[in-house]
């Protein structure tokens, strides 16, 4: 059954929606604030995100913005009545749909079905990038090596996708930072080294053939040297 992540700080509403969704057979996980919602979303494994906009900590629009950097997870925003700007901004930022509070559970269920159906169609059009026995499915957000599933965070996934799209090309830390983190080089390139280490730990360390290579003084390259 599809797994749904519900990020909603009104705990009573969250529990009610959770019960109804479970009753329909969905698996449901809850977060009550933006930061933990974002962390859970980034661990992957969800088929749909129900995201409230007014949240403590990071608000829903910011959660959406960060998720969209690395993932095409279907997102339905839960918005307050009359919050027209939030709806427009949410859709501009890549939300798939929104529903205005208070909503009926039937309407929510209908919108969930539509969003899940659309994402199944998208998934069928997904691109598989690969290098040796490592493969990445862009739409399903899935990475495997030697047929074993590897769990990556959103950022690690984006980094690996960038390496795969530029397979055999040596990439500088500055290039990687600009493309994957989306900002100009500001001397913070050690974050790239940190994430390359995380990624290596997951995709290379337990395998004999290493795919991610350091090119001293230049940067990194993903290639199969075997
Ligand atoms: Ca709220």
PDB file of C-alpha atoms and ligand atoms in Angstrom:
ATOM      1  CA  UNK A   1       0.000   0.000   0.000  1.00  0.00           C
ATOM      2  CA  UNK A   2       1.182   3.570  -0.616  1.00  0.00           C
ATOM      3  CA  UNK A   3       3.003   5.258   2.261  1.00  0.00           C
ATOM      4  CA  UNK A   4       1.899   8.755   3.123  1.00  0.00           C
ATOM      5  CA  UNK A   5       3.789  11.292   5.195  1.00  0.00           C
ATOM      6  CA  UNK A   6       1.532  13.764   6.970  1.00  0.00           C
ATOM      7  CA  UNK A   7       3.146  16.960   8.273  1.00  0.00           C
ATOM      8  CA  UNK A   8       0.589  18.848  10.347  1.00  0.00           C
ATOM      9  CA  UNK A   9       1.026  20.626  13.676  1.00  0.00           C
ATOM     10  CA  UNK A  10      -2.638  20.479  14.700  1.00  0.00           C
ATOM     11  CA  UNK A  11      -2.329  17.143  16.423  1.00  0.00           C
ATOM     12  CA  UNK A  12      -6.062  16.460  16.629  1.00  0.00           C
ATOM     13  CA  UNK A  13      -6.489  17.013  12.903  1.00  0.00           C
ATOM     14  CA  UNK A  14      -3.362  14.963  12.195  1.00  0.00           C
ATOM     15  CA  UNK A  15      -4.640  12.037  14.227  1.00  0.00           C
ATOM     16  CA  UNK A  16      -8.054  12.196  12.582  1.00  0.00           C
ATOM     17  CA  UNK A  17      -6.579  12.215   9.075  1.00  0.00           C
ATOM     18  CA  UNK A  18      -4.168   9.434  10.042  1.00  0.00           C
ATOM     19  CA  UNK A  19      -7.021   7.214  11.236  1.00  0.00           C
ATOM     20  CA  UNK A  20      -9.072   7.823   8.094  1.00  0.00           C
ATOM     21  CA  UNK A  21      -6.128   7.152   5.791  1.00  0.00           C
ATOM     22  CA  UNK A  22      -5.223   3.981   7.651  1.00  0.00           C
ATOM     23  CA  UNK A  23      -8.827   2.922   7.398  1.00  0.00           C
ATOM     24  CA  UNK A  24      -8.462   3.247   3.604  1.00  0.00           C
ATOM     25  CA  UNK A  25      -5.426   0.992   3.783  1.00  0.00           C
ATOM     26  CA  UNK A  26      -2.660   3.590   3.467  1.00  0.00           C
ATOM     27  CA  UNK A  27       0.424   3.456   5.627  1.00  0.00           C
ATOM     28  CA  UNK A  28       0.812   6.757   7.459  1.00  0.00           C
ATOM     29  CA  UNK A  29       3.683   8.480   9.284  1.00  0.00           C
ATOM     30  CA  UNK A  30       3.217  11.811  11.041  1.00  0.00           C
ATOM     31  CA  UNK A  31       5.416  14.801  11.798  1.00  0.00           C
ATOM     32  CA  UNK A  32       4.229  17.798  13.810  1.00  0.00           C
ATOM     33  CA  UNK A  33       6.761  20.385  12.668  1.00  0.00           C
ATOM     34  CA  UNK A  34       8.580  21.404   9.503  1.00  0.00           C
ATOM     35  CA  UNK A  35      12.038  20.274  10.450  1.00  0.00           C
ATOM     36  CA  UNK A  36      11.166  16.714  11.407  1.00  0.00           C
ATOM     37  CA  UNK A  37       8.803  16.520   8.427  1.00  0.00           C
ATOM     38  CA  UNK A  38      11.646  17.497   6.130  1.00  0.00           C
ATOM     39  CA  UNK A  39      14.005  14.979   7.704  1.00  0.00           C
ATOM     40  CA  UNK A  40      11.464  12.199   7.324  1.00  0.00           C
ATOM     41  CA  UNK A  41      10.697  13.158   3.733  1.00  0.00           C
ATOM     42  CA  UNK A  42      14.413  13.148   2.920  1.00  0.00           C
ATOM     43  CA  UNK A  43      14.899   9.624   4.174  1.00  0.00           C
ATOM     44  CA  UNK A  44      12.639   8.634   1.292  1.00  0.00           C
ATOM     45  CA  UNK A  45      10.287   5.701   1.140  1.00  0.00           C
ATOM     46  CA  UNK A  46       7.110   7.778   0.891  1.00  0.00           C
ATOM     47  CA  UNK A  47       4.704   7.844  -2.036  1.00  0.00           C
ATOM     48  CA  UNK A  48       2.957  11.068  -1.101  1.00  0.00           C
ATOM     49  CA  UNK A  49       3.345  14.027   1.229  1.00  0.00           C
ATOM     50  CA  UNK A  50       0.457  15.902   2.846  1.00  0.00           C
ATOM     51  CA  UNK A  51       2.006  19.166   3.926  1.00  0.00           C
ATOM     52  CA  UNK A  52       0.463  21.869   6.074  1.00  0.00           C
ATOM     53  CA  UNK A  53       1.772  25.379   5.292  1.00  0.00           C
ATOM     54  CA  UNK A  54       1.620  27.058   8.693  1.00  0.00           C
ATOM     55  CA  UNK A  55       4.054  24.949  10.705  1.00  0.00           C
ATOM     56  CA  UNK A  56       6.334  25.700  13.632  1.00  0.00           C
ATOM     57  CA  UNK A  57      10.034  25.830  12.790  1.00  0.00           C
ATOM     58  CA  UNK A  58      10.355  25.692   9.028  1.00  0.00           C
ATOM     59  CA  UNK A  59       7.048  26.451   7.299  1.00  0.00           C
ATOM     60  CA  UNK A  60       5.474  24.193   4.700  1.00  0.00           C
ATOM     61  CA  UNK A  61       6.534  26.278   1.710  1.00  0.00           C
ATOM     62  CA  UNK A  62      10.174  26.110   2.797  1.00  0.00           C
ATOM     63  CA  UNK A  63       9.859  22.352   3.393  1.00  0.00           C
ATOM     64  CA  UNK A  64       8.465  22.045  -0.138  1.00  0.00           C
ATOM     65  CA  UNK A  65      11.257  24.160  -1.624  1.00  0.00           C
ATOM     66  CA  UNK A  66      13.923  21.983  -0.024  1.00  0.00           C
ATOM     67  CA  UNK A  67      12.246  18.717  -0.983  1.00  0.00           C
ATOM     68  CA  UNK A  68      11.847  19.804  -4.598  1.00  0.00           C
ATOM     69  CA  UNK A  69      15.622  20.285  -4.946  1.00  0.00           C
ATOM     70  CA  UNK A  70      16.050  16.574  -4.988  1.00  0.00           C
ATOM     71  CA  UNK A  71      12.739  14.820  -5.280  1.00  0.00           C
ATOM     72  CA  UNK A  72       9.570  14.585  -7.323  1.00  0.00           C
ATOM     73  CA  UNK A  73       7.557  13.154  -4.420  1.00  0.00           C
ATOM     74  CA  UNK A  74       3.869  14.083  -4.934  1.00  0.00           C
ATOM     75  CA  UNK A  75       2.913  16.853  -2.517  1.00  0.00           C
ATOM     76  CA  UNK A  76      -0.574  18.028  -1.554  1.00  0.00           C
ATOM     77  CA  UNK A  77      -0.517  21.247   0.453  1.00  0.00           C
ATOM     78  CA  UNK A  78      -3.005  21.764   3.269  1.00  0.00           C
ATOM     79  CA  UNK A  79      -3.844  25.453   3.244  1.00  0.00           C
ATOM     80  CA  UNK A  80      -5.945  27.777   5.345  1.00  0.00           C
ATOM     81  CA  UNK A  81      -9.063  29.231   3.777  1.00  0.00           C
ATOM     82  CA  UNK A  82      -8.351  32.445   1.821  1.00  0.00           C
ATOM     83  CA  UNK A  83      -4.601  31.920   1.838  1.00  0.00           C
ATOM     84  CA  UNK A  84      -4.538  32.519  -1.924  1.00  0.00           C
ATOM     85  CA  UNK A  85      -0.881  33.528  -2.022  1.00  0.00           C
ATOM     86  CA  UNK A  86       0.139  30.336  -0.262  1.00  0.00           C
ATOM     87  CA  UNK A  87      -1.710  28.260  -2.842  1.00  0.00           C
ATOM     88  CA  UNK A  88      -0.149  30.109  -5.766  1.00  0.00           C
ATOM     89  CA  UNK A  89       3.316  29.991  -4.227  1.00  0.00           C
ATOM     90  CA  UNK A  90       2.919  26.324  -3.356  1.00  0.00           C
ATOM     91  CA  UNK A  91       1.907  25.367  -6.879  1.00  0.00           C
ATOM     92  CA  UNK A  92       4.700  27.513  -8.346  1.00  0.00           C
ATOM     93  CA  UNK A  93       7.150  25.726  -6.102  1.00  0.00           C
ATOM     94  CA  UNK A  94       6.095  22.348  -7.360  1.00  0.00           C
ATOM     95  CA  UNK A  95       3.226  21.213  -5.157  1.00  0.00           C
ATOM     96  CA  UNK A  96       0.963  18.850  -7.094  1.00  0.00           C
ATOM     97  CA  UNK A  97      -2.280  20.009  -5.539  1.00  0.00           C
ATOM     98  CA  UNK A  98      -3.705  21.762  -2.506  1.00  0.00           C
ATOM     99  CA  UNK A  99      -6.751  21.327  -0.348  1.00  0.00           C
ATOM    100  CA  UNK A 100      -8.324  24.064   1.751  1.00  0.00           C
ATOM    101  CA  UNK A 101      -9.111  23.537   5.430  1.00  0.00           C
ATOM    102  CA  UNK A 102     -11.597  22.528   6.634  1.00  0.00           C
ATOM    103  CA  UNK A 103     -11.866  19.728   4.086  1.00  0.00           C
ATOM    104  CA  UNK A 104     -13.984  16.629   3.946  1.00  0.00           C
ATOM    105  CA  UNK A 105     -12.126  13.366   4.186  1.00  0.00           C
ATOM    106  CA  UNK A 106     -13.780  12.198   0.932  1.00  0.00           C
ATOM    107  CA  UNK A 107     -12.333  15.165  -0.915  1.00  0.00           C
ATOM    108  CA  UNK A 108      -8.897  14.517   0.556  1.00  0.00           C
ATOM    109  CA  UNK A 109      -9.049  10.837  -0.409  1.00  0.00           C
ATOM    110  CA  UNK A 110     -10.077  11.742  -3.969  1.00  0.00           C
ATOM    111  CA  UNK A 111      -7.146  14.142  -4.313  1.00  0.00           C
ATOM    112  CA  UNK A 112      -4.743  11.578  -2.897  1.00  0.00           C
ATOM    113  CA  UNK A 113      -5.904   9.033  -5.470  1.00  0.00           C
ATOM    114  CA  UNK A 114      -5.414  11.518  -8.308  1.00  0.00           C
ATOM    115  CA  UNK A 115      -1.933  12.529  -7.114  1.00  0.00           C
ATOM    116  CA  UNK A 116      -0.849   8.901  -6.697  1.00  0.00           C
ATOM    117  CA  UNK A 117      -2.195   7.967 -10.132  1.00  0.00           C
ATOM    118  CA  UNK A 118      -0.330  10.861 -11.774  1.00  0.00           C
ATOM    119  CA  UNK A 119       2.889   9.892 -10.073  1.00  0.00           C
ATOM    120  CA  UNK A 120       2.519   6.282 -11.239  1.00  0.00           C
ATOM    121  CA  UNK A 121       2.265   7.561 -14.808  1.00  0.00           C
ATOM    122  CA  UNK A 122       5.330   9.755 -14.214  1.00  0.00           C
ATOM    123  CA  UNK A 123       7.209   6.831 -12.690  1.00  0.00           C
ATOM    124  CA  UNK A 124       6.574   4.798 -15.810  1.00  0.00           C
ATOM    125  CA  UNK A 125       8.348   7.558 -17.723  1.00  0.00           C
ATOM    126  CA  UNK A 126      11.266   7.664 -15.333  1.00  0.00           C
ATOM    127  CA  UNK A 127      14.865   7.643 -16.427  1.00  0.00           C
ATOM    128  CA  UNK A 128      17.324   5.041 -15.220  1.00  0.00           C
ATOM    129  CA  UNK A 129      20.904   6.240 -14.922  1.00  0.00           C
ATOM    130  CA  UNK A 130      23.582   3.669 -14.328  1.00  0.00           C
ATOM    131  CA  UNK A 131      27.276   2.969 -13.919  1.00  0.00           C
ATOM    132  CA  UNK A 132      28.388  -0.662 -13.716  1.00  0.00           C
ATOM    133  CA  UNK A 133      25.986  -2.378 -11.274  1.00  0.00           C
ATOM    134  CA  UNK A 134      24.872   0.920  -9.724  1.00  0.00           C
ATOM    135  CA  UNK A 135      21.586   2.349 -10.943  1.00  0.00           C
ATOM    136  CA  UNK A 136      19.422   5.326 -10.092  1.00  0.00           C
ATOM    137  CA  UNK A 137      15.771   5.733 -11.013  1.00  0.00           C
ATOM    138  CA  UNK A 138      15.034   9.455 -11.260  1.00  0.00           C
ATOM    139  CA  UNK A 139      11.266   9.391 -10.740  1.00  0.00           C
ATOM    140  CA  UNK A 140      11.026   6.545  -8.276  1.00  0.00           C
ATOM    141  CA  UNK A 141      13.894   8.096  -6.361  1.00  0.00           C
ATOM    142  CA  UNK A 142      15.464   4.707  -5.984  1.00  0.00           C
ATOM    143  CA  UNK A 143      19.106   3.653  -5.991  1.00  0.00           C
ATOM    144  CA  UNK A 144      20.409   0.111  -6.181  1.00  0.00           C
ATOM    145  CA  UNK A 145      23.795  -1.496  -6.411  1.00  0.00           C
ATOM    146  CA  UNK A 146      24.102  -5.133  -7.375  1.00  0.00           C
ATOM    147  CA  UNK A 147      20.305  -5.281  -6.946  1.00  0.00           C
ATOM    148  CA  UNK A 148      20.498  -4.154  -3.313  1.00  0.00           C
ATOM    149  CA  UNK A 149      18.503  -1.073  -2.461  1.00  0.00           C
ATOM    150  CA  UNK A 150      20.555   1.821  -1.083  1.00  0.00           C
ATOM    151  CA  UNK A 151      18.893   4.519   1.006  1.00  0.00           C
ATOM    152  CA  UNK A 152      20.140   8.018   0.273  1.00  0.00           C
ATOM    153  CA  UNK A 153      19.119  11.366   1.683  1.00  0.00           C
ATOM    154  CA  UNK A 154      17.749  13.967  -0.736  1.00  0.00           C
ATOM    155  CA  UNK A 155      21.119  15.693  -1.057  1.00  0.00           C
ATOM    156  CA  UNK A 156      23.055  12.456  -1.516  1.00  0.00           C
ATOM    157  CA  UNK A 157      20.582  11.438  -4.205  1.00  0.00           C
ATOM    158  CA  UNK A 158      20.981  14.761  -6.044  1.00  0.00           C
ATOM    159  CA  UNK A 159      24.767  14.435  -5.815  1.00  0.00           C
ATOM    160  CA  UNK A 160      24.750  10.900  -7.182  1.00  0.00           C
ATOM    161  CA  UNK A 161      22.372  11.894  -9.972  1.00  0.00           C
ATOM    162  CA  UNK A 162      24.747  14.704 -10.969  1.00  0.00           C
ATOM    163  CA  UNK A 163      27.704  12.288 -11.019  1.00  0.00           C
ATOM    164  CA  UNK A 164      25.739   9.793 -13.106  1.00  0.00           C
ATOM    165  CA  UNK A 165      24.615  12.439 -15.580  1.00  0.00           C
ATOM    166  CA  UNK A 166      28.270  13.348 -16.017  1.00  0.00           C
ATOM    167  CA  UNK A 167      29.701   9.855 -15.849  1.00  0.00           C
ATOM    168  CA  UNK A 168      33.448   9.663 -16.679  1.00  0.00           C
ATOM    169  CA  UNK A 169      33.752  13.475 -16.545  1.00  0.00           C
ATOM    170  CA  UNK A 170      35.942  14.874 -13.812  1.00  0.00           C
ATOM    171  CA  UNK A 171      33.893  17.403 -11.852  1.00  0.00           C
ATOM    172  CA  UNK A 172      35.415  20.158  -9.748  1.00  0.00           C
ATOM    173  CA  UNK A 173      34.154  20.866  -6.244  1.00  0.00           C
ATOM    174  CA  UNK A 174      32.972  24.273  -7.443  1.00  0.00           C
ATOM    175  CA  UNK A 175      30.930  22.709 -10.269  1.00  0.00           C
ATOM    176  CA  UNK A 176      29.385  20.215  -7.891  1.00  0.00           C
ATOM    177  CA  UNK A 177      28.557  22.877  -5.334  1.00  0.00           C
ATOM    178  CA  UNK A 178      26.886  25.096  -7.928  1.00  0.00           C
ATOM    179  CA  UNK A 179      24.902  22.291  -9.529  1.00  0.00           C
ATOM    180  CA  UNK A 180      23.878  20.281  -6.490  1.00  0.00           C
ATOM    181  CA  UNK A 181      23.668  22.935  -3.777  1.00  0.00           C
ATOM    182  CA  UNK A 182      22.525  25.611  -6.175  1.00  0.00           C
ATOM    183  CA  UNK A 183      24.715  28.459  -5.037  1.00  0.00           C
ATOM    184  CA  UNK A 184      27.858  30.060  -6.278  1.00  0.00           C
ATOM    185  CA  UNK A 185      31.238  29.061  -4.989  1.00  0.00           C
ATOM    186  CA  UNK A 186      31.936  30.842  -1.722  1.00  0.00           C
ATOM    187  CA  UNK A 187      34.906  28.874  -0.500  1.00  0.00           C
ATOM    188  CA  UNK A 188      32.636  26.325   1.176  1.00  0.00           C
ATOM    189  CA  UNK A 189      33.672  23.423  -1.001  1.00  0.00           C
ATOM    190  CA  UNK A 190      34.520  21.171   1.924  1.00  0.00           C
ATOM    191  CA  UNK A 191      30.796  20.425   2.182  1.00  0.00           C
ATOM    192  CA  UNK A 192      31.278  18.603  -1.138  1.00  0.00           C
ATOM    193  CA  UNK A 193      34.036  16.448   0.377  1.00  0.00           C
ATOM    194  CA  UNK A 194      31.804  15.630   3.331  1.00  0.00           C
ATOM    195  CA  UNK A 195      28.924  14.522   1.113  1.00  0.00           C
ATOM    196  CA  UNK A 196      31.179  12.587  -1.232  1.00  0.00           C
ATOM    197  CA  UNK A 197      32.347  10.690   1.846  1.00  0.00           C
ATOM    198  CA  UNK A 198      28.728   9.966   2.878  1.00  0.00           C
ATOM    199  CA  UNK A 199      27.936   8.818  -0.636  1.00  0.00           C
ATOM    200  CA  UNK A 200      31.033   6.609  -0.881  1.00  0.00           C
ATOM    201  CA  UNK A 201      30.144   5.038   2.401  1.00  0.00           C
ATOM    202  CA  UNK A 202      26.815   3.969   0.931  1.00  0.00           C
ATOM    203  CA  UNK A 203      27.600   3.140  -2.687  1.00  0.00           C
ATOM    204  CA  UNK A 204      31.257   2.025  -2.647  1.00  0.00           C
ATOM    205  CA  UNK A 205      32.576   0.954   0.736  1.00  0.00           C
ATOM    206  CA  UNK A 206      31.127  -2.530   0.830  1.00  0.00           C
ATOM    207  CA  UNK A 207      31.871  -3.249  -2.835  1.00  0.00           C
ATOM    208  CA  UNK A 208      35.110  -4.380  -4.402  1.00  0.00           C
ATOM    209  CA  UNK A 209      34.800  -2.185  -7.473  1.00  0.00           C
ATOM    210  CA  UNK A 210      34.954   1.486  -6.516  1.00  0.00           C
ATOM    211  CA  UNK A 211      33.033   3.873  -8.731  1.00  0.00           C
ATOM    212  CA  UNK A 212      33.624   7.267  -7.135  1.00  0.00           C
ATOM    213  CA  UNK A 213      37.228   8.391  -7.565  1.00  0.00           C
ATOM    214  CA  UNK A 214      39.150  11.362  -6.220  1.00  0.00           C
ATOM    215  CA  UNK A 215      41.267  13.202  -8.752  1.00  0.00           C
ATOM    216  CA  UNK A 216      43.850  15.005  -6.651  1.00  0.00           C
ATOM    217  CA  UNK A 217      43.830  18.761  -7.024  1.00  0.00           C
ATOM    218  CA  UNK A 218      40.889  18.637  -9.427  1.00  0.00           C
ATOM    219  CA  UNK A 219      37.785  17.018  -8.020  1.00  0.00           C
ATOM    220  CA  UNK A 220      35.836  13.811  -8.388  1.00  0.00           C
ATOM    221  CA  UNK A 221      34.728  11.443 -11.110  1.00  0.00           C
ATOM    222  CA  UNK A 222      32.256   8.596 -11.242  1.00  0.00           C
ATOM    223  CA  UNK A 223      33.417   5.812 -13.528  1.00  0.00           C
ATOM    224  CA  UNK A 224      33.871   2.083 -13.734  1.00  0.00           C
ATOM    225  CA  UNK A 225      37.587   1.431 -13.948  1.00  0.00           C
ATOM    226  CA  UNK A 226      37.193  -2.322 -13.973  1.00  0.00           C
TER     227      UNK A 226
HETATM  228 CA1  LIG B   1      -0.765  24.517  10.950  1.00  0.00          CA
END
